[in-house]
Amino acid sequence: MKKEERSLTRENGLWTGRFHAMAGPCEVLIDTRDAASAEKLFRLAEEEARRIERKFSRYRDDNIVYRINHANGKPVEVDEETASLLDFAAACAGLSGGKFDITSGLLRQVWRFDGSDRLPDPEAVAALLPRIGWSKVRWERPFFTLPAGMEIDFGGIGKEYAVDRTAQLLSQHLQTGILINYGGDLFAVGPRVDGSLWQVGIDDPAASGKKLVAKIPLKQGGLATSGDARRYLLKDNIRYSHILDPRTGWPVENAPRSVSVLASTCLEAGMLATFAMLQGSEARTFLEGEGVPFWLVTGD
């Protein structure tokens, strides 16, 4: 699907809406016979996803992220929605011991996870580290101060947030029978109208798009996956995941190939899936300690 295209079609007894946003495919399944209602809900979903993309994308020069990243060390007053995301980012940094950090996006300057064997120069990675670290920012609602030369990037939580926001919006109009899927991060607003559960496949990272490792019945809640099926480097038979440790600037060693987590919200599911990846070989132990349903695929 091209970026500007959108479609809403009747497939297998459901209305299926598709559009492209946040650098990936977005899909909304709506279980209703009413075509007008389906179009209304699909339009609401698309508008909300695009609103969040406009507001929080780091690729634009007209939003709050741009103003923060170009404030040259001066405090920036933020609105309530941005403040809530910054609160969540602060909590993630604390809970992960600094492994989950929205200031680590600068590392994209040296890492290109394009499936090649081109590792960055270690000196180039090390040179970026002084400009990374949540502990260096000042966050005193409603003012956020970022030292000059640093950046924030909501890419690690923005898509999950968009899924949850869309679910909240659509559930005001239809209380059951909606499945939102933005690039593999999902939320189910109740089961299907006939009471049956949604069936969600977990992709096999070793045969992405061709094989499933599990099929999950989903009734209500968020499901998010973190993994290296599409973004990685491979050199000397070592696979380098795109999950980077912001403290070292290098991929986490011995991380699973993928982790999927089911939680009450997509944002929580995404946070736990990423936290697990950041634990490396201890991912399973971490998730068992959290007591959440999860599906983990290793490279063994």
PDB file of N, CA, C and O in Angstrom, residues 147-212:
ATOM      1  N   PRO A 147      19.567  19.194  27.352  1.00  0.00           N
ATOM      2  CA  PRO A 147      20.860  19.815  27.051  1.00  0.00           C
ATOM      3  C   PRO A 147      21.101  19.928  25.545  1.00  0.00           C
ATOM      4  O   PRO A 147      20.689  19.062  24.776  1.00  0.00           O
ATOM      5  N   ALA A 148      21.749  21.001  25.137  1.00  0.00           N
ATOM      6  CA  ALA A 148      22.038  21.205  23.718  1.00  0.00           C
ATOM      7  C   ALA A 148      22.801  20.012  23.151  1.00  0.00           C
ATOM      8  O   ALA A 148      23.703  19.474  23.790  1.00  0.00           O
ATOM      9  N   GLY A 149      22.402  19.584  21.956  1.00  0.00           N
ATOM     10  CA  GLY A 149      23.064  18.452  21.306  1.00  0.00           C
ATOM     11  C   GLY A 149      22.374  17.125  21.549  1.00  0.00           C
ATOM     12  O   GLY A 149      22.671  16.146  20.867  1.00  0.00           O
ATOM     13  N   MET A 150      21.466  17.093  22.524  1.00  0.00           N
ATOM     14  CA  MET A 150      20.715  15.858  22.771  1.00  0.00           C
ATOM     15  C   MET A 150      19.388  15.899  22.025  1.00  0.00           C
ATOM     16  O   MET A 150      18.944  16.934  21.559  1.00  0.00           O
ATOM     17  N   GLU A 151      18.737  14.739  21.914  1.00  0.00           N
ATOM     18  CA  GLU A 151      17.454  14.619  21.237  1.00  0.00           C
ATOM     19  C   GLU A 151      16.566  13.649  22.009  1.00  0.00           C
ATOM     20  O   GLU A 151      17.057  12.741  22.676  1.00  0.00           O
ATOM     21  N   ILE A 152      15.251  13.857  21.863  1.00  0.00           N
ATOM     22  CA  ILE A 152      14.319  12.823  22.312  1.00  0.00           C
ATOM     23  C   ILE A 152      13.642  12.230  21.087  1.00  0.00           C
ATOM     24  O   ILE A 152      13.564  12.858  20.018  1.00  0.00           O
ATOM     25  N   ASP A 153      13.172  11.025  21.238  1.00  0.00           N
ATOM     26  CA  ASP A 153      12.515  10.309  20.143  1.00  0.00           C
ATOM     27  C   ASP A 153      11.461   9.396  20.767  1.00  0.00           C
ATOM     28  O   ASP A 153      11.805   8.492  21.531  1.00  0.00           O
ATOM     29  N   PHE A 154      10.186   9.669  20.445  1.00  0.00           N
ATOM     30  CA  PHE A 154       9.101   8.854  21.004  1.00  0.00           C
ATOM     31  C   PHE A 154       8.859   7.583  20.175  1.00  0.00           C
ATOM     32  O   PHE A 154       7.844   6.908  20.371  1.00  0.00           O
ATOM     33  N   GLY A 155       9.764   7.281  19.252  1.00  0.00           N
ATOM     34  CA  GLY A 155       9.558   6.134  18.370  1.00  0.00           C
ATOM     35  C   GLY A 155       9.372   4.822  19.107  1.00  0.00           C
ATOM     36  O   GLY A 155       8.691   3.925  18.617  1.00  0.00           O
ATOM     37  N   GLY A 156       9.945   4.697  20.290  1.00  0.00           N
ATOM     38  CA  GLY A 156       9.854   3.440  21.024  1.00  0.00           C
ATOM     39  C   GLY A 156       8.522   3.215  21.713  1.00  0.00           C
ATOM     40  O   GLY A 156       8.222   2.088  22.139  1.00  0.00           O
ATOM     41  N   ILE A 157       7.707   4.269  21.812  1.00  0.00           N
ATOM     42  CA  ILE A 157       6.419   4.133  22.493  1.00  0.00           C
ATOM     43  C   ILE A 157       5.267   4.746  21.709  1.00  0.00           C
ATOM     44  O   ILE A 157       4.104   4.532  22.059  1.00  0.00           O
ATOM     45  N   GLY A 158       5.576   5.485  20.655  1.00  0.00           N
ATOM     46  CA  GLY A 158       4.532   6.237  19.949  1.00  0.00           C
ATOM     47  C   GLY A 158       3.475   5.371  19.292  1.00  0.00           C
ATOM     48  O   GLY A 158       2.275   5.687  19.336  1.00  0.00           O
ATOM     49  N   LYS A 159       3.895   4.272  18.670  1.00  0.00           N
ATOM     50  CA  LYS A 159       2.922   3.433  17.952  1.00  0.00           C
ATOM     51  C   LYS A 159       1.983   2.753  18.943  1.00  0.00           C
ATOM     52  O   LYS A 159       0.762   2.699  18.699  1.00  0.00           O
ATOM     53  N   GLU A 160       2.540   2.256  20.028  1.00  0.00           N
ATOM     54  CA  GLU A 160       1.701   1.622  21.048  1.00  0.00           C
ATOM     55  C   GLU A 160       0.723   2.637  21.645  1.00  0.00           C
ATOM     56  O   GLU A 160      -0.436   2.320  21.924  1.00  0.00           O
ATOM     57  N   TYR A 161       1.202   3.859  21.847  1.00  0.00           N
ATOM     58  CA  TYR A 161       0.335   4.911  22.375  1.00  0.00           C
ATOM     59  C   TYR A 161      -0.805   5.203  21.392  1.00  0.00           C
ATOM     60  O   TYR A 161      -1.966   5.368  21.793  1.00  0.00           O
ATOM     61  N   ALA A 162      -0.483   5.242  20.108  1.00  0.00           N
ATOM     62  CA  ALA A 162      -1.508   5.488  19.088  1.00  0.00           C
ATOM     63  C   ALA A 162      -2.561   4.378  19.079  1.00  0.00           C
ATOM     64  O   ALA A 162      -3.763   4.642  18.900  1.00  0.00           O
ATOM     65  N   VAL A 163      -2.130   3.148  19.268  1.00  0.00           N
ATOM     66  CA  VAL A 163      -3.084   2.028  19.327  1.00  0.00           C
ATOM     67  C   VAL A 163      -4.053   2.220  20.495  1.00  0.00           C
ATOM     68  O   VAL A 163      -5.271   2.099  20.351  1.00  0.00           O
ATOM     69  N   ASP A 164      -3.505   2.541  21.665  1.00  0.00           N
ATOM     70  CA  ASP A 164      -4.364   2.721  22.844  1.00  0.00           C
ATOM     71  C   ASP A 164      -5.304   3.901  22.681  1.00  0.00           C
ATOM     72  O   ASP A 164      -6.482   3.830  23.048  1.00  0.00           O
ATOM     73  N   ARG A 165      -4.797   4.984  22.146  1.00  0.00           N
ATOM     74  CA  ARG A 165      -5.636   6.173  21.958  1.00  0.00           C
ATOM     75  C   ARG A 165      -6.775   5.870  20.973  1.00  0.00           C
ATOM     76  O   ARG A 165      -7.913   6.279  21.170  1.00  0.00           O
ATOM     77  N   THR A 166      -6.443   5.169  19.913  1.00  0.00           N
ATOM     78  CA  THR A 166      -7.466   4.800  18.928  1.00  0.00           C
ATOM     79  C   THR A 166      -8.517   3.905  19.560  1.00  0.00           C
ATOM     80  O   THR A 166      -9.724   4.091  19.340  1.00  0.00           O
ATOM     81  N   ALA A 167      -8.083   2.956  20.371  1.00  0.00           N
ATOM     82  CA  ALA A 167      -9.025   2.058  21.043  1.00  0.00           C
ATOM     83  C   ALA A 167      -9.960   2.834  21.967  1.00  0.00           C
ATOM     84  O   ALA A 167     -11.170   2.589  22.002  1.00  0.00           O
ATOM     85  N   GLN A 168      -9.406   3.768  22.723  1.00  0.00           N
ATOM     86  CA  GLN A 168     -10.234   4.579  23.621  1.00  0.00           C
ATOM     87  C   GLN A 168     -11.267   5.379  22.828  1.00  0.00           C
ATOM     88  O   GLN A 168     -12.427   5.494  23.224  1.00  0.00           O
ATOM     89  N   LEU A 169     -10.839   5.897  21.713  1.00  0.00           N
ATOM     90  CA  LEU A 169     -11.733   6.725  20.895  1.00  0.00           C
ATOM     91  C   LEU A 169     -12.855   5.889  20.275  1.00  0.00           C
ATOM     92  O   LEU A 169     -14.038   6.257  20.342  1.00  0.00           O
ATOM     93  N   LEU A 170     -12.494   4.760  19.685  1.00  0.00           N
ATOM     94  CA  LEU A 170     -13.499   3.947  18.995  1.00  0.00           C
ATOM     95  C   LEU A 170     -14.454   3.277  19.979  1.00  0.00           C
ATOM     96  O   LEU A 170     -15.634   3.078  19.663  1.00  0.00           O
ATOM     97  N   SER A 171     -13.971   2.941  21.164  1.00  0.00           N
ATOM     98  CA  SER A 171     -14.832   2.266  22.143  1.00  0.00           C
ATOM     99  C   SER A 171     -15.937   3.180  22.656  1.00  0.00           C
ATOM    100  O   SER A 171     -16.892   2.714  23.275  1.00  0.00           O
ATOM    101  N   GLN A 172     -15.826   4.467  22.414  1.00  0.00           N
ATOM    102  CA  GLN A 172     -16.908   5.385  22.763  1.00  0.00           C
ATOM    103  C   GLN A 172     -18.102   5.214  21.827  1.00  0.00           C
ATOM    104  O   GLN A 172     -19.204   5.657  22.134  1.00  0.00           O
ATOM    105  N   HIS A 173     -17.857   4.586  20.683  1.00  0.00           N
ATOM    106  CA  HIS A 173     -18.914   4.419  19.682  1.00  0.00           C
ATOM    107  C   HIS A 173     -19.353   2.969  19.533  1.00  0.00           C
ATOM    108  O   HIS A 173     -20.487   2.688  19.153  1.00  0.00           O
ATOM    109  N   LEU A 174     -18.419   2.037  19.770  1.00  0.00           N
ATOM    110  CA  LEU A 174     -18.721   0.611  19.638  1.00  0.00           C
ATOM    111  C   LEU A 174     -17.950  -0.123  20.731  1.00  0.00           C
ATOM    112  O   LEU A 174     -16.724  -0.041  20.782  1.00  0.00           O
ATOM    113  N   GLN A 175     -18.660  -0.817  21.610  1.00  0.00           N
ATOM    114  CA  GLN A 175     -18.020  -1.363  22.807  1.00  0.00           C
ATOM    115  C   GLN A 175     -17.427  -2.750  22.607  1.00  0.00           C
ATOM    116  O   GLN A 175     -16.782  -3.290  23.500  1.00  0.00           O
ATOM    117  N   THR A 176     -17.637  -3.337  21.451  1.00  0.00           N
ATOM    118  CA  THR A 176     -17.072  -4.660  21.198  1.00  0.00           C
ATOM    119  C   THR A 176     -16.909  -4.854  19.692  1.00  0.00           C
ATOM    120  O   THR A 176     -17.511  -4.134  18.881  1.00  0.00           O
ATOM    121  N   GLY A 177     -16.051  -5.811  19.333  1.00  0.00           N
ATOM    122  CA  GLY A 177     -15.924  -6.151  17.916  1.00  0.00           C
ATOM    123  C   GLY A 177     -14.976  -5.278  17.125  1.00  0.00           C
ATOM    124  O   GLY A 177     -15.188  -5.069  15.932  1.00  0.00           O
ATOM    125  N   ILE A 178     -13.884  -4.800  17.760  1.00  0.00           N
ATOM    126  CA  ILE A 178     -12.896  -3.985  17.041  1.00  0.00           C
ATOM    127  C   ILE A 178     -11.499  -4.529  17.351  1.00  0.00           C
ATOM    128  O   ILE A 178     -11.163  -4.769  18.517  1.00  0.00           O
ATOM    129  N   LEU A 179     -10.700  -4.701  16.333  1.00  0.00           N
ATOM    130  CA  LEU A 179      -9.295  -5.078  16.512  1.00  0.00           C
ATOM    131  C   LEU A 179      -8.431  -4.067  15.770  1.00  0.00           C
ATOM    132  O   LEU A 179      -8.567  -3.893  14.552  1.00  0.00           O
ATOM    133  N   ILE A 180      -7.536  -3.413  16.518  1.00  0.00           N
ATOM    134  CA  ILE A 180      -6.642  -2.399  15.947  1.00  0.00           C
ATOM    135  C   ILE A 180      -5.251  -2.996  15.838  1.00  0.00           C
ATOM    136  O   ILE A 180      -4.738  -3.572  16.803  1.00  0.00           O
ATOM    137  N   ASN A 181      -4.639  -2.847  14.686  1.00  0.00           N
ATOM    138  CA  ASN A 181      -3.316  -3.424  14.444  1.00  0.00           C
ATOM    139  C   ASN A 181      -2.462  -2.406  13.711  1.00  0.00           C
ATOM    140  O   ASN A 181      -2.607  -2.190  12.512  1.00  0.00           O
ATOM    141  N   TYR A 182      -1.590  -1.737  14.454  1.00  0.00           N
ATOM    142  CA  TYR A 182      -0.687  -0.754  13.856  1.00  0.00           C
ATOM    143  C   TYR A 182       0.722  -1.353  13.820  1.00  0.00           C
ATOM    144  O   TYR A 182       1.441  -1.370  14.821  1.00  0.00           O
ATOM    145  N   GLY A 183       1.082  -1.890  12.686  1.00  0.00           N
ATOM    146  CA  GLY A 183       2.423  -2.432  12.510  1.00  0.00           C
ATOM    147  C   GLY A 183       2.759  -3.585  13.429  1.00  0.00           C
ATOM    148  O   GLY A 183       3.919  -3.759  13.819  1.00  0.00           O
ATOM    149  N   GLY A 184       1.756  -4.377  13.804  1.00  0.00           N
ATOM    150  CA  GLY A 184       2.007  -5.535  14.652  1.00  0.00           C
ATOM    151  C   GLY A 184       1.747  -5.292  16.118  1.00  0.00           C
ATOM    152  O   GLY A 184       1.821  -6.235  16.927  1.00  0.00           O
ATOM    153  N   ASP A 185       1.464  -4.067  16.509  1.00  0.00           N
ATOM    154  CA  ASP A 185       1.054  -3.757  17.878  1.00  0.00           C
ATOM    155  C   ASP A 185      -0.469  -3.617  17.881  1.00  0.00           C
ATOM    156  O   ASP A 185      -1.030  -2.857  17.072  1.00  0.00           O
ATOM    157  N   LEU A 186      -1.123  -4.353  18.803  1.00  0.00           N
ATOM    158  CA  LEU A 186      -2.574  -4.525  18.687  1.00  0.00           C
ATOM    159  C   LEU A 186      -3.318  -4.171  19.967  1.00  0.00           C
ATOM    160  O   LEU A 186      -2.772  -4.193  21.063  1.00  0.00           O
ATOM    161  N   PHE A 187      -4.623  -3.936  19.767  1.00  0.00           N
ATOM    162  CA  PHE A 187      -5.551  -3.836  20.890  1.00  0.00           C
ATOM    163  C   PHE A 187      -6.893  -4.366  20.428  1.00  0.00           C
ATOM    164  O   PHE A 187      -7.396  -3.985  19.364  1.00  0.00           O
ATOM    165  N   ALA A 188      -7.483  -5.232  21.263  1.00  0.00           N
ATOM    166  CA  ALA A 188      -8.813  -5.753  20.972  1.00  0.00           C
ATOM    167  C   ALA A 188      -9.821  -5.058  21.864  1.00  0.00           C
ATOM    168  O   ALA A 188      -9.683  -5.074  23.091  1.00  0.00           O
ATOM    169  N   VAL A 189     -10.811  -4.439  21.229  1.00  0.00           N
ATOM    170  CA  VAL A 189     -11.930  -3.846  21.972  1.00  0.00           C
ATOM    171  C   VAL A 189     -13.030  -4.895  22.006  1.00  0.00           C
ATOM    172  O   VAL A 189     -13.912  -4.944  21.151  1.00  0.00           O
ATOM    173  N   GLY A 190     -12.954  -5.781  22.987  1.00  0.00           N
ATOM    174  CA  GLY A 190     -13.946  -6.838  23.129  1.00  0.00           C
ATOM    175  C   GLY A 190     -13.828  -7.915  22.064  1.00  0.00           C
ATOM    176  O   GLY A 190     -13.099  -7.776  21.077  1.00  0.00           O
ATOM    177  N   PRO A 191     -14.544  -9.023  22.273  1.00  0.00           N
ATOM    178  CA  PRO A 191     -14.539 -10.102  21.274  1.00  0.00           C
ATOM    179  C   PRO A 191     -15.367  -9.709  20.060  1.00  0.00           C
ATOM    180  O   PRO A 191     -15.914  -8.610  19.997  1.00  0.00           O
ATOM    181  N   ARG A 192     -15.501 -10.611  19.129  1.00  0.00           N
ATOM    182  CA  ARG A 192     -16.361 -10.359  17.974  1.00  0.00           C
ATOM    183  C   ARG A 192     -17.827 -10.350  18.424  1.00  0.00           C
ATOM    184  O   ARG A 192     -18.168 -10.786  19.514  1.00  0.00           O
ATOM    185  N   VAL A 193     -18.681  -9.849  17.579  1.00  0.00           N
ATOM    186  CA  VAL A 193     -20.088  -9.676  17.945  1.00  0.00           C
ATOM    187  C   VAL A 193     -20.734 -11.009  18.333  1.00  0.00           C
ATOM    188  O   VAL A 193     -21.588 -11.069  19.229  1.00  0.00           O
ATOM    189  N   ASP A 194     -20.332 -12.109  17.700  1.00  0.00           N
ATOM    190  CA  ASP A 194     -20.918 -13.415  18.040  1.00  0.00           C
ATOM    191  C   ASP A 194     -20.275 -14.046  19.271  1.00  0.00           C
ATOM    192  O   ASP A 194     -20.589 -15.191  19.628  1.00  0.00           O
ATOM    193  N   GLY A 195     -19.383 -13.309  19.927  1.00  0.00           N
ATOM    194  CA  GLY A 195     -18.750 -13.800  21.147  1.00  0.00           C
ATOM    195  C   GLY A 195     -17.451 -14.542  20.930  1.00  0.00           C
ATOM    196  O   GLY A 195     -16.734 -14.835  21.895  1.00  0.00           O
ATOM    197  N   SER A 196     -17.113 -14.853  19.692  1.00  0.00           N
ATOM    198  CA  SER A 196     -15.853 -15.553  19.423  1.00  0.00           C
ATOM    199  C   SER A 196     -14.671 -14.603  19.603  1.00  0.00           C
ATOM    200  O   SER A 196     -14.814 -13.373  19.503  1.00  0.00           O
ATOM    201  N   LEU A 197     -13.500 -15.184  19.875  1.00  0.00           N
ATOM    202  CA  LEU A 197     -12.308 -14.376  20.123  1.00  0.00           C
ATOM    203  C   LEU A 197     -11.558 -14.107  18.827  1.00  0.00           C
ATOM    204  O   LEU A 197     -11.631 -14.886  17.866  1.00  0.00           O
ATOM    205  N   TRP A 198     -10.818 -13.018  18.823  1.00  0.00           N
ATOM    206  CA  TRP A 198      -9.933 -12.722  17.695  1.00  0.00           C
ATOM    207  C   TRP A 198      -8.774 -13.720  17.720  1.00  0.00           C
ATOM    208  O   TRP A 198      -8.292 -14.075  18.794  1.00  0.00           O
ATOM    209  N   GLN A 199      -8.336 -14.147  16.563  1.00  0.00           N
ATOM    210  CA  GLN A 199      -7.201 -15.060  16.463  1.00  0.00           C
ATOM    211  C   GLN A 199      -6.009 -14.305  15.873  1.00  0.00           C
ATOM    212  O   GLN A 199      -6.041 -13.893  14.707  1.00  0.00           O
ATOM    213  N   VAL A 200      -4.980 -14.112  16.689  1.00  0.00           N
ATOM    214  CA  VAL A 200      -3.828 -13.309  16.281  1.00  0.00           C
ATOM    215  C   VAL A 200      -2.599 -14.203  16.146  1.00  0.00           C
ATOM    216  O   VAL A 200      -2.223 -14.890  17.099  1.00  0.00           O
ATOM    217  N   GLY A 201      -1.963 -14.189  15.002  1.00  0.00           N
ATOM    218  CA  GLY A 201      -0.785 -15.006  14.771  1.00  0.00           C
ATOM    219  C   GLY A 201       0.495 -14.314  15.217  1.00  0.00           C
ATOM    220  O   GLY A 201       0.646 -13.103  15.051  1.00  0.00           O
ATOM    221  N   ILE A 202       1.411 -15.073  15.810  1.00  0.00           N
ATOM    222  CA  ILE A 202       2.742 -14.569  16.166  1.00  0.00           C
ATOM    223  C   ILE A 202       3.724 -15.036  15.100  1.00  0.00           C
ATOM    224  O   ILE A 202       3.906 -16.238  14.891  1.00  0.00           O
ATOM    225  N   ASP A 203       4.352 -14.087  14.456  1.00  0.00           N
ATOM    226  CA  ASP A 203       5.254 -14.370  13.350  1.00  0.00           C
ATOM    227  C   ASP A 203       6.508 -15.116  13.818  1.00  0.00           C
ATOM    228  O   ASP A 203       7.055 -14.822  14.883  1.00  0.00           O
ATOM    229  N   ASP A 204       6.938 -16.082  13.005  1.00  0.00           N
ATOM    230  CA  ASP A 204       8.202 -16.758  13.281  1.00  0.00           C
ATOM    231  C   ASP A 204       9.332 -15.887  12.734  1.00  0.00           C
ATOM    232  O   ASP A 204       9.427 -15.695  11.520  1.00  0.00           O
ATOM    233  N   PRO A 205      10.210 -15.351  13.586  1.00  0.00           N
ATOM    234  CA  PRO A 205      11.263 -14.456  13.081  1.00  0.00           C
ATOM    235  C   PRO A 205      12.231 -15.150  12.128  1.00  0.00           C
ATOM    236  O   PRO A 205      12.917 -14.483  11.348  1.00  0.00           O
ATOM    237  N   ALA A 206      12.276 -16.471  12.181  1.00  0.00           N
ATOM    238  CA  ALA A 206      13.166 -17.207  11.276  1.00  0.00           C
ATOM    239  C   ALA A 206      12.536 -17.402   9.898  1.00  0.00           C
ATOM    240  O   ALA A 206      13.227 -17.766   8.944  1.00  0.00           O
ATOM    241  N   ALA A 207      11.228 -17.182   9.801  1.00  0.00           N
ATOM    242  CA  ALA A 207      10.525 -17.310   8.521  1.00  0.00           C
ATOM    243  C   ALA A 207       9.423 -16.260   8.495  1.00  0.00           C
ATOM    244  O   ALA A 207       8.243 -16.570   8.352  1.00  0.00           O
ATOM    245  N   SER A 208       9.837 -15.001   8.648  1.00  0.00           N
ATOM    246  CA  SER A 208       8.890 -13.901   8.788  1.00  0.00           C
ATOM    247  C   SER A 208       7.943 -13.807   7.599  1.00  0.00           C
ATOM    248  O   SER A 208       8.373 -13.811   6.440  1.00  0.00           O
ATOM    249  N   GLY A 209       6.663 -13.714   7.907  1.00  0.00           N
ATOM    250  CA  GLY A 209       5.650 -13.607   6.855  1.00  0.00           C
ATOM    251  C   GLY A 209       5.243 -14.928   6.247  1.00  0.00           C
ATOM    252  O   GLY A 209       4.326 -14.985   5.423  1.00  0.00           O
ATOM    253  N   LYS A 210       5.908 -16.011   6.633  1.00  0.00           N
ATOM    254  CA  LYS A 210       5.644 -17.323   6.038  1.00  0.00           C
ATOM    255  C   LYS A 210       5.169 -18.361   7.054  1.00  0.00           C
ATOM    256  O   LYS A 210       4.529 -19.341   6.696  1.00  0.00           O
ATOM    257  N   LYS A 211       5.510 -18.147   8.320  1.00  0.00           N
ATOM    258  CA  LYS A 211       5.232 -19.170   9.314  1.00  0.00           C
ATOM    259  C   LYS A 211       4.901 -18.506  10.657  1.00  0.00           C
ATOM    260  O   LYS A 211       5.461 -17.457  10.994  1.00  0.00           O
ATOM    261  N   LEU A 212       3.997 -19.135  11.398  1.00  0.00           N
ATOM    262  CA  LEU A 212       3.632 -18.648  12.726  1.00  0.00           C
ATOM    263  C   LEU A 212       4.209 -19.571  13.789  1.00  0.00           C
ATOM    264  O   LEU A 212       4.332 -20.779  13.582  1.00  0.00           O
TER     265      LEU A 212
END
